[in-house]
Coordinates of C-alpha atoms in Angstrom, one line a residue:
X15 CA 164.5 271.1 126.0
X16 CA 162.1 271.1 123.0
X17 CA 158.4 270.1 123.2
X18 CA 158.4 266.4 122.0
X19 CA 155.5 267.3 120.2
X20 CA 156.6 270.1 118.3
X21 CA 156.1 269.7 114.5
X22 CA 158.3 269.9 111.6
X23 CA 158.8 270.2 108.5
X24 CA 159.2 266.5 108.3
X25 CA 156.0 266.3 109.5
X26 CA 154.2 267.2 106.6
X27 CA 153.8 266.2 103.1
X28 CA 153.2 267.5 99.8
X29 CA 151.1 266.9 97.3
X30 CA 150.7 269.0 93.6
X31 CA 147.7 268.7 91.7
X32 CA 146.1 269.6 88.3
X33 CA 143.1 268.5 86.7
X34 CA 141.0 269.9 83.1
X35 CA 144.5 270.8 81.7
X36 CA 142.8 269.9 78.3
X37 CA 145.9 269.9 75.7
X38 CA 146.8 273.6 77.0
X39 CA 150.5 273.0 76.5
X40 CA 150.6 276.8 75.0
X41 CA 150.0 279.9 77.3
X42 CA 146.6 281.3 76.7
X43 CA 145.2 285.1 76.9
X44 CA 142.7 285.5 79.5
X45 CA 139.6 287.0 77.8
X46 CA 138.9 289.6 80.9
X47 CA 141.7 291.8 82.5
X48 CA 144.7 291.1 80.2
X49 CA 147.4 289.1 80.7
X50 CA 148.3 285.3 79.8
X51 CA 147.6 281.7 82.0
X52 CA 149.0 278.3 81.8
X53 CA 151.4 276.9 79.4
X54 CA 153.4 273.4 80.2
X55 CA 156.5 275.5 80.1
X56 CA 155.2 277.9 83.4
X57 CA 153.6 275.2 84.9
X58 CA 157.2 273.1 85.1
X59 CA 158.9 276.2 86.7
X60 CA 156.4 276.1 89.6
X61 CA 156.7 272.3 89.8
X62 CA 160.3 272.7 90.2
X63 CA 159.8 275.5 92.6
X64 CA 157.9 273.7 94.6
X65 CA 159.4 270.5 94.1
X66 CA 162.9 271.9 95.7
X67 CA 161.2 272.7 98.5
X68 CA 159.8 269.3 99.1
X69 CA 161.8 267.3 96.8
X70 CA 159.0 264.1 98.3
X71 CA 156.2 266.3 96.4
X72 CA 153.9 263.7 94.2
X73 CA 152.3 265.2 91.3
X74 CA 148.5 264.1 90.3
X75 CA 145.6 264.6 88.1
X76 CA 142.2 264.7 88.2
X77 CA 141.6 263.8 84.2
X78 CA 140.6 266.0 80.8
X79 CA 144.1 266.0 80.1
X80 CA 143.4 266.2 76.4
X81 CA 140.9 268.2 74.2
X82 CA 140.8 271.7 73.7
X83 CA 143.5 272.9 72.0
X84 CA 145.3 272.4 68.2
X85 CA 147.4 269.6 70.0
X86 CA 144.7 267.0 70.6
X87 CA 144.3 266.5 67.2
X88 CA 147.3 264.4 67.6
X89 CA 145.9 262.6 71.1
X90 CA 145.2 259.0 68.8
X91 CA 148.8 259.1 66.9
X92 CA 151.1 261.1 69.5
X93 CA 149.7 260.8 72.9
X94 CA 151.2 264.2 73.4
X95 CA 149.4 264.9 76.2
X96 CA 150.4 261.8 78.4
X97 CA 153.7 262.1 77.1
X98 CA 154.2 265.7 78.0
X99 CA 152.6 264.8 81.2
X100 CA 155.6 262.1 81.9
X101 CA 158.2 264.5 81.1
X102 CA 156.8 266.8 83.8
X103 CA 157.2 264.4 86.2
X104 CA 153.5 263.9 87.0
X105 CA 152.7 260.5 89.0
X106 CA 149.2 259.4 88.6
X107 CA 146.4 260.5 86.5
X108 CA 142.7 259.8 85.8
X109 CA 140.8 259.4 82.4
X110 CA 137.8 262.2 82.5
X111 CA 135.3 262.6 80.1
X112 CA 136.9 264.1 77.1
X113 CA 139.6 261.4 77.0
X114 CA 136.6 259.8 75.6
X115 CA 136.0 262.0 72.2
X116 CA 137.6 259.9 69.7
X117 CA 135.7 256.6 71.1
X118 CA 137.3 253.5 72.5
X119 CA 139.2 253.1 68.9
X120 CA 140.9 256.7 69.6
X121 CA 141.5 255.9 73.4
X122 CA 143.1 252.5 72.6
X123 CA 145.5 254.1 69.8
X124 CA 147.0 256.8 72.2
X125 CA 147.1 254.3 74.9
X126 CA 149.0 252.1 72.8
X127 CA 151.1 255.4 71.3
X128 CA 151.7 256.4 74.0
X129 CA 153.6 253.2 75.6
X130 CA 155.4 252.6 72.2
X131 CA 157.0 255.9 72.3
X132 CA 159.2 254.7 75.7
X133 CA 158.9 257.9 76.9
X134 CA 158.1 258.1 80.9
X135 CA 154.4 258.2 81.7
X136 CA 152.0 258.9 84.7
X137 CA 149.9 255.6 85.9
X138 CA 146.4 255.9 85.0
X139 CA 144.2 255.0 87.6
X140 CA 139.9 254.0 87.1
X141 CA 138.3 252.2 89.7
X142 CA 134.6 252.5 88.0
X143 CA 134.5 253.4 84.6
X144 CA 135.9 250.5 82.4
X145 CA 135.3 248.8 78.9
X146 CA 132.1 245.7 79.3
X147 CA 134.2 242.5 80.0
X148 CA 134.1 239.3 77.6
X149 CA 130.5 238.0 77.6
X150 CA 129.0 241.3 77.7
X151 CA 127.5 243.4 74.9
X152 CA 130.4 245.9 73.1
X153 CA 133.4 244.0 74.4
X154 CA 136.0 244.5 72.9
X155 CA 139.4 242.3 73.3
X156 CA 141.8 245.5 72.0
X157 CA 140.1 248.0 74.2
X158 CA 141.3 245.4 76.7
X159 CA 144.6 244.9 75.3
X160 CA 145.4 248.4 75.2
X161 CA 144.3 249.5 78.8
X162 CA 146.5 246.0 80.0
X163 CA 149.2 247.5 77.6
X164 CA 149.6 250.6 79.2
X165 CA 148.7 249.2 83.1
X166 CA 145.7 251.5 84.0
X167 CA 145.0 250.4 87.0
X168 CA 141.8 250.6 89.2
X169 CA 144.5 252.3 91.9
X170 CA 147.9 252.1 92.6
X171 CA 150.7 252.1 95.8
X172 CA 153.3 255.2 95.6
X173 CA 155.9 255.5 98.1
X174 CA 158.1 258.5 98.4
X175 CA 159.8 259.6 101.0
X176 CA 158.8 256.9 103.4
X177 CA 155.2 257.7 103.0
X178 CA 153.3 255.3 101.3
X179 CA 149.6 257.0 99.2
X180 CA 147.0 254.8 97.8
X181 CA 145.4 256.7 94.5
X182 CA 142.4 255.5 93.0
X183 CA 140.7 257.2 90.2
X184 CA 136.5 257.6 90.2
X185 CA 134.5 258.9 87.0
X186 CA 131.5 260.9 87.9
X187 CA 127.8 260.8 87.4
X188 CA 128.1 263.7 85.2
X189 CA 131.2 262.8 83.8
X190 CA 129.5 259.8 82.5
X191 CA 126.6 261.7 80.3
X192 CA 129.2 264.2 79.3
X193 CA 130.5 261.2 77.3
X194 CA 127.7 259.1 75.9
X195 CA 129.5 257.2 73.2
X196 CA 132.5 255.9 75.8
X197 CA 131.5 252.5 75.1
X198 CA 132.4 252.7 78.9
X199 CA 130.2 251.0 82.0
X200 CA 129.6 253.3 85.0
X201 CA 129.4 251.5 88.4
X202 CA 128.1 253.6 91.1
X203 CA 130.9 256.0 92.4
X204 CA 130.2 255.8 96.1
X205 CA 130.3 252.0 96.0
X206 CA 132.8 251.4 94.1
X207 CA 135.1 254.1 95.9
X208 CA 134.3 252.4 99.4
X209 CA 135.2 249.1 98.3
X210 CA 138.0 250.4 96.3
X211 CA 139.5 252.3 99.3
X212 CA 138.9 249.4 101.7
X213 CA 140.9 246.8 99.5
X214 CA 143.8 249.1 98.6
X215 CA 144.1 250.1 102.1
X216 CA 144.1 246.6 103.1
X217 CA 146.5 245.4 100.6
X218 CA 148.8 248.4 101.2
X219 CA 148.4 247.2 105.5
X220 CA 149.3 243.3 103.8
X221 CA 152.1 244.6 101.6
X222 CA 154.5 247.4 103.8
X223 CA 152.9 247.0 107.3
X224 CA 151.6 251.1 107.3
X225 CA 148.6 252.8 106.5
X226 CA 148.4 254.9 103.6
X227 CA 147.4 258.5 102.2
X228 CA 143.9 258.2 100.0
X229 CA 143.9 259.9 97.4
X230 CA 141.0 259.8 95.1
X231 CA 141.2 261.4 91.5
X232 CA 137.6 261.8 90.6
X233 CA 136.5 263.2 88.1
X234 CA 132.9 264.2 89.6
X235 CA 133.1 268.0 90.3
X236 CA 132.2 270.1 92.8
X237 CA 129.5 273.2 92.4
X238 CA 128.5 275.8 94.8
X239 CA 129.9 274.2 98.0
X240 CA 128.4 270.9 97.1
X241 CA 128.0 268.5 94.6
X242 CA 128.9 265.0 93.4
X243 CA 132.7 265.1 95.4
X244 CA 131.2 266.6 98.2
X245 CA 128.6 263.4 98.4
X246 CA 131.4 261.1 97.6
X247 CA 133.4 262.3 100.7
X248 CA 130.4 262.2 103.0
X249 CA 129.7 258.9 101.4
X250 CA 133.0 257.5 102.0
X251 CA 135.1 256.6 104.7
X252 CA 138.7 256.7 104.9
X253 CA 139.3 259.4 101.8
X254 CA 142.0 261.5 103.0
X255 CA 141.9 264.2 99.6
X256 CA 140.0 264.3 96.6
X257 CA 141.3 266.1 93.4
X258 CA 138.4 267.2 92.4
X259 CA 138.1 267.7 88.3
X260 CA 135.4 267.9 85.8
X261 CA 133.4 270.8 86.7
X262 CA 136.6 273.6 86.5
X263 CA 135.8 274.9 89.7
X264 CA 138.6 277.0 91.6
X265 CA 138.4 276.4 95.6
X266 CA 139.9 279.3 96.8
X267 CA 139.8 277.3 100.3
X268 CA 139.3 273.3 100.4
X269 CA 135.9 271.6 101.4
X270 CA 136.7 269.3 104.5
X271 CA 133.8 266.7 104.8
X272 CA 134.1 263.6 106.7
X273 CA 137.6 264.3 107.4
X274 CA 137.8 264.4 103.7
X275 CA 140.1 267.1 102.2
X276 CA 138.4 268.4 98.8
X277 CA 140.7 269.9 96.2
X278 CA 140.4 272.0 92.8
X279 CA 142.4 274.1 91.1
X280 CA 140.7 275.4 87.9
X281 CA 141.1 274.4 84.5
X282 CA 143.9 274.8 81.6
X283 CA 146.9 275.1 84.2
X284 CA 145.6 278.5 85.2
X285 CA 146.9 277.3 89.0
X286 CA 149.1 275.1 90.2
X287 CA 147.3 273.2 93.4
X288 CA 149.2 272.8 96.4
X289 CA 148.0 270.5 99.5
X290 CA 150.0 269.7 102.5
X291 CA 148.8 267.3 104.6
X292 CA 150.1 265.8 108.2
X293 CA 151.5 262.0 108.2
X294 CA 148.2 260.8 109.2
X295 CA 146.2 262.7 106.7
X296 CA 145.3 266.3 108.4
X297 CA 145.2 269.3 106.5
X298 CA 148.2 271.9 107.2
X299 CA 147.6 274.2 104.5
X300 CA 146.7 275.0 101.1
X301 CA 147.5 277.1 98.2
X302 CA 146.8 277.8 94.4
X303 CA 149.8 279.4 92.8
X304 CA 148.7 281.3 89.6
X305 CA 150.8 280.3 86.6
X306 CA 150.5 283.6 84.5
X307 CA 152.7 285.5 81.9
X308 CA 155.5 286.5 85.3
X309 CA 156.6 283.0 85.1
X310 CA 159.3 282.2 83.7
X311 CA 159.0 279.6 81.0
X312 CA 161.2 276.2 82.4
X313 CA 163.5 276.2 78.4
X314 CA 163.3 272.2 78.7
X315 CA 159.5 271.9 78.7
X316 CA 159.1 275.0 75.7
X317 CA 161.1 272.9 73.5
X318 CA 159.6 270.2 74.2
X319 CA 155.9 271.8 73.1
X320 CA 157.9 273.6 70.4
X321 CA 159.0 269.6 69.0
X322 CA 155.3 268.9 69.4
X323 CA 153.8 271.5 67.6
X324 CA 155.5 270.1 64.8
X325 CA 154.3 266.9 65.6
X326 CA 150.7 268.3 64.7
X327 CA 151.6 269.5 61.5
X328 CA 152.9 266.2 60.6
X329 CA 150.2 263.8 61.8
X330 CA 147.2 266.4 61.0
X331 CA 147.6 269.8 59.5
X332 CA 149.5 268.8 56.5
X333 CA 146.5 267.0 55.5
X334 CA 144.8 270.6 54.4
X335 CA 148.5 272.2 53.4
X336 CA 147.8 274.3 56.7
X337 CA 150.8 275.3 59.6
X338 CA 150.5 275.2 63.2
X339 CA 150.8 278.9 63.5
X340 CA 149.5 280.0 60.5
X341 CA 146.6 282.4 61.1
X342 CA 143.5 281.4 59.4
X343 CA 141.1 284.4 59.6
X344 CA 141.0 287.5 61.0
X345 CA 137.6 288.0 63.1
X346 CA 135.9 290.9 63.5
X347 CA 133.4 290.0 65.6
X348 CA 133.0 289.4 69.7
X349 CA 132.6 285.4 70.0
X350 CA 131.1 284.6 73.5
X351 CA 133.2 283.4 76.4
X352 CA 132.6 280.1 77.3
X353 CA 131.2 281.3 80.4
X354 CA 128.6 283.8 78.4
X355 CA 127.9 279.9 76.4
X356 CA 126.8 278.6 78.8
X357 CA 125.3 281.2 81.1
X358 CA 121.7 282.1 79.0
X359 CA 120.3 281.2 76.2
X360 CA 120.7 284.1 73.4
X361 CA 121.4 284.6 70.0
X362 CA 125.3 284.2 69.9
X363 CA 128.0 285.1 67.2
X364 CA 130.1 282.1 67.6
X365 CA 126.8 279.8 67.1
X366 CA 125.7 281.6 64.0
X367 CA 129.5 280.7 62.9
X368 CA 129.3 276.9 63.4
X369 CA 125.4 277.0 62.2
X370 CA 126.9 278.9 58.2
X371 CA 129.4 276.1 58.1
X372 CA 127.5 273.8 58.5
X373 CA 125.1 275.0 56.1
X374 CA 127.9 275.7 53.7
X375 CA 129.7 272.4 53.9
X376 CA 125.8 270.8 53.5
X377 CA 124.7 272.8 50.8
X378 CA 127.9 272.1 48.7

């Protein structure tokens, strides 16, 4: 006879995450050792790979889905980014920081893009980082209208495969004063993800009789081991995983605080994260599957970003008579990394660039 306790693969579930994708839909050299990373088209083959494995998998984010790449420029017309996203099959997401850049009026337009398109779309969930309400300084009815148009959520109930997850979405300390014209009101992470967790745990209990995965999408960061995720776990009971985004960092291995799982996976799409966890919220394992240049490209996705890169011309380059992959300049100079940016202070080629246009455009 078998053990009665003997576990299965039923036993376990799955859950894919990315976070800092930052409008990377195109593979990308890396600047060290060659090669290529990322690319929406890569990243769909591993989804799928993994996905037919565990065909229950849920797919998350951890925010900075958009900004840093030709495509944002189309973020308040397009919403490529969410809409790619939805093709991919990604669930749940977070706003970070940079979905910030272009203000509340550029978040409200792709919000509102993006649900006028009727494409599919990931929830957005954001527990602590919302627009002031009526009565308060900088309201703003449309910012309103917009986040109620597209149902962001301060977290949200997913069932799949007869597991139910609670997800929840935090916005960091640092997060915050990496966006200082949000027009956005932080409320304090740790409180607001305690009560947050107890009342979706609660309602989840009310709702389907079980008690749920936690997920939190924060977009806090984790540095050196610590950091703000690693206080928000030890902060926090009843967390089961965080996807930890904003700071880029690439856990080789997870942080477990608290009986908190803590999860990152680099930026750009560089990995796809993999977490399996037991039914009642214990880590099994945990892997970060490079998505590099032996990928095959899924042919579904690549013309997707192929229709979009059009989509840029169209809504911004034509403005300056200028192609998506028309090349600009040829450089003869090393520019910095962005590691080498922000590693010292020093006198820096791709600073003296942005300084002698600036000076140029000023001057004439």
């Amino acid at each position: 006879a078998l053990p009665g306790t003997a576990e299965t693969a039923e036993d376990e579930i799955t859950i894919l995450f990315t976070h800092d994708l930052h409008s990377h839909l195109l593979p990308a050299a890396n600047e060290t050792g060659g090669g290529e990373y990322g690319g929406y088209a890569r990243l769909m083959t591993v989804i799928k790979e993994q996905k037919a494995k565990d065909p229950d998998a849920i797919l998350v984010d951890g925010g900075d889905f958009s900004m840093g790449s030709l495509f944002q420029t189309a973020y308040p017309t397009s919403a490529i980014e969410l809409r790619m996203m939805g093709a991919m099959g990604f669930d749940v997401t977070t706003f970070g920081n940079h979905e910030y850049d272009y203000l509340q009026s550029g978040l409200k337009s792709m919000l509102n893009a993006a649900v006028a398109s009727g494409d599919p779309l990931p929830a957005i969930v954001c527990a602590n980082y919302l627009p002031p309400v009526e009565g308060q300084e900088g309201y703003d009815a449309e910012m309103w209208a917009a986040l109620n148009n597209y149902g962001v959520k301060d977290y949200t109930i997913l069932e799949r495969g007869g597991v139910y997850y609670v997800l929840f979405g935090i916005m960091g300390i640092d997060g915050n004063d990496c966006a200082p014209n949000s027009g956005m009101i932080l409320e304090d992470p740790m409180t607001v993800a305690q009560e947050t967790v107890d009342a979706a745990v609660k309602d989840c209990k009310d709702t389907y009789g079980v008690d749920p995965i936690v997920i939190c999408l924060s977009h806090s960061g984790t540095e050196g081991g610590k950091g703000e995720d690693y206080e928000l776990a030890r902060a926090v009971d009843g967390i089961d995983l965080i996807i930890s985004g904003h700071t880029h960092t690439t856990l080789r291995e997870p942080i477990v605080v608290n009986d908190t799982v803590i999860a990152s996976a680099g930026e750009y799409g560089r990995y796809l994260g993999v977490v399996k966890l037991t039914r009642d919220g214990g880590l099994k394992s945990y892997e970060l599957i490079p998505v590099d240049e032996t990928v095959e490209e899924d042919p579904s996705v690549a013309t997707l970003v192929e229709g979009y890169k059009t989509r840029v011309e169209e809504d911004y380059l034509s403005k300056y008579g200028f192609t998506f992959d028309q090349v600009l300049v040829h450089n003869t100079y090393k520019f910095d990394t962005v590691d080498e940016v922000y590693d010292t202070q020093h006198e820096s080629t791709l600073g003296n660039l942005f300084s002698d246009v600036i000076r140029m455009f000023a001057i004439t």
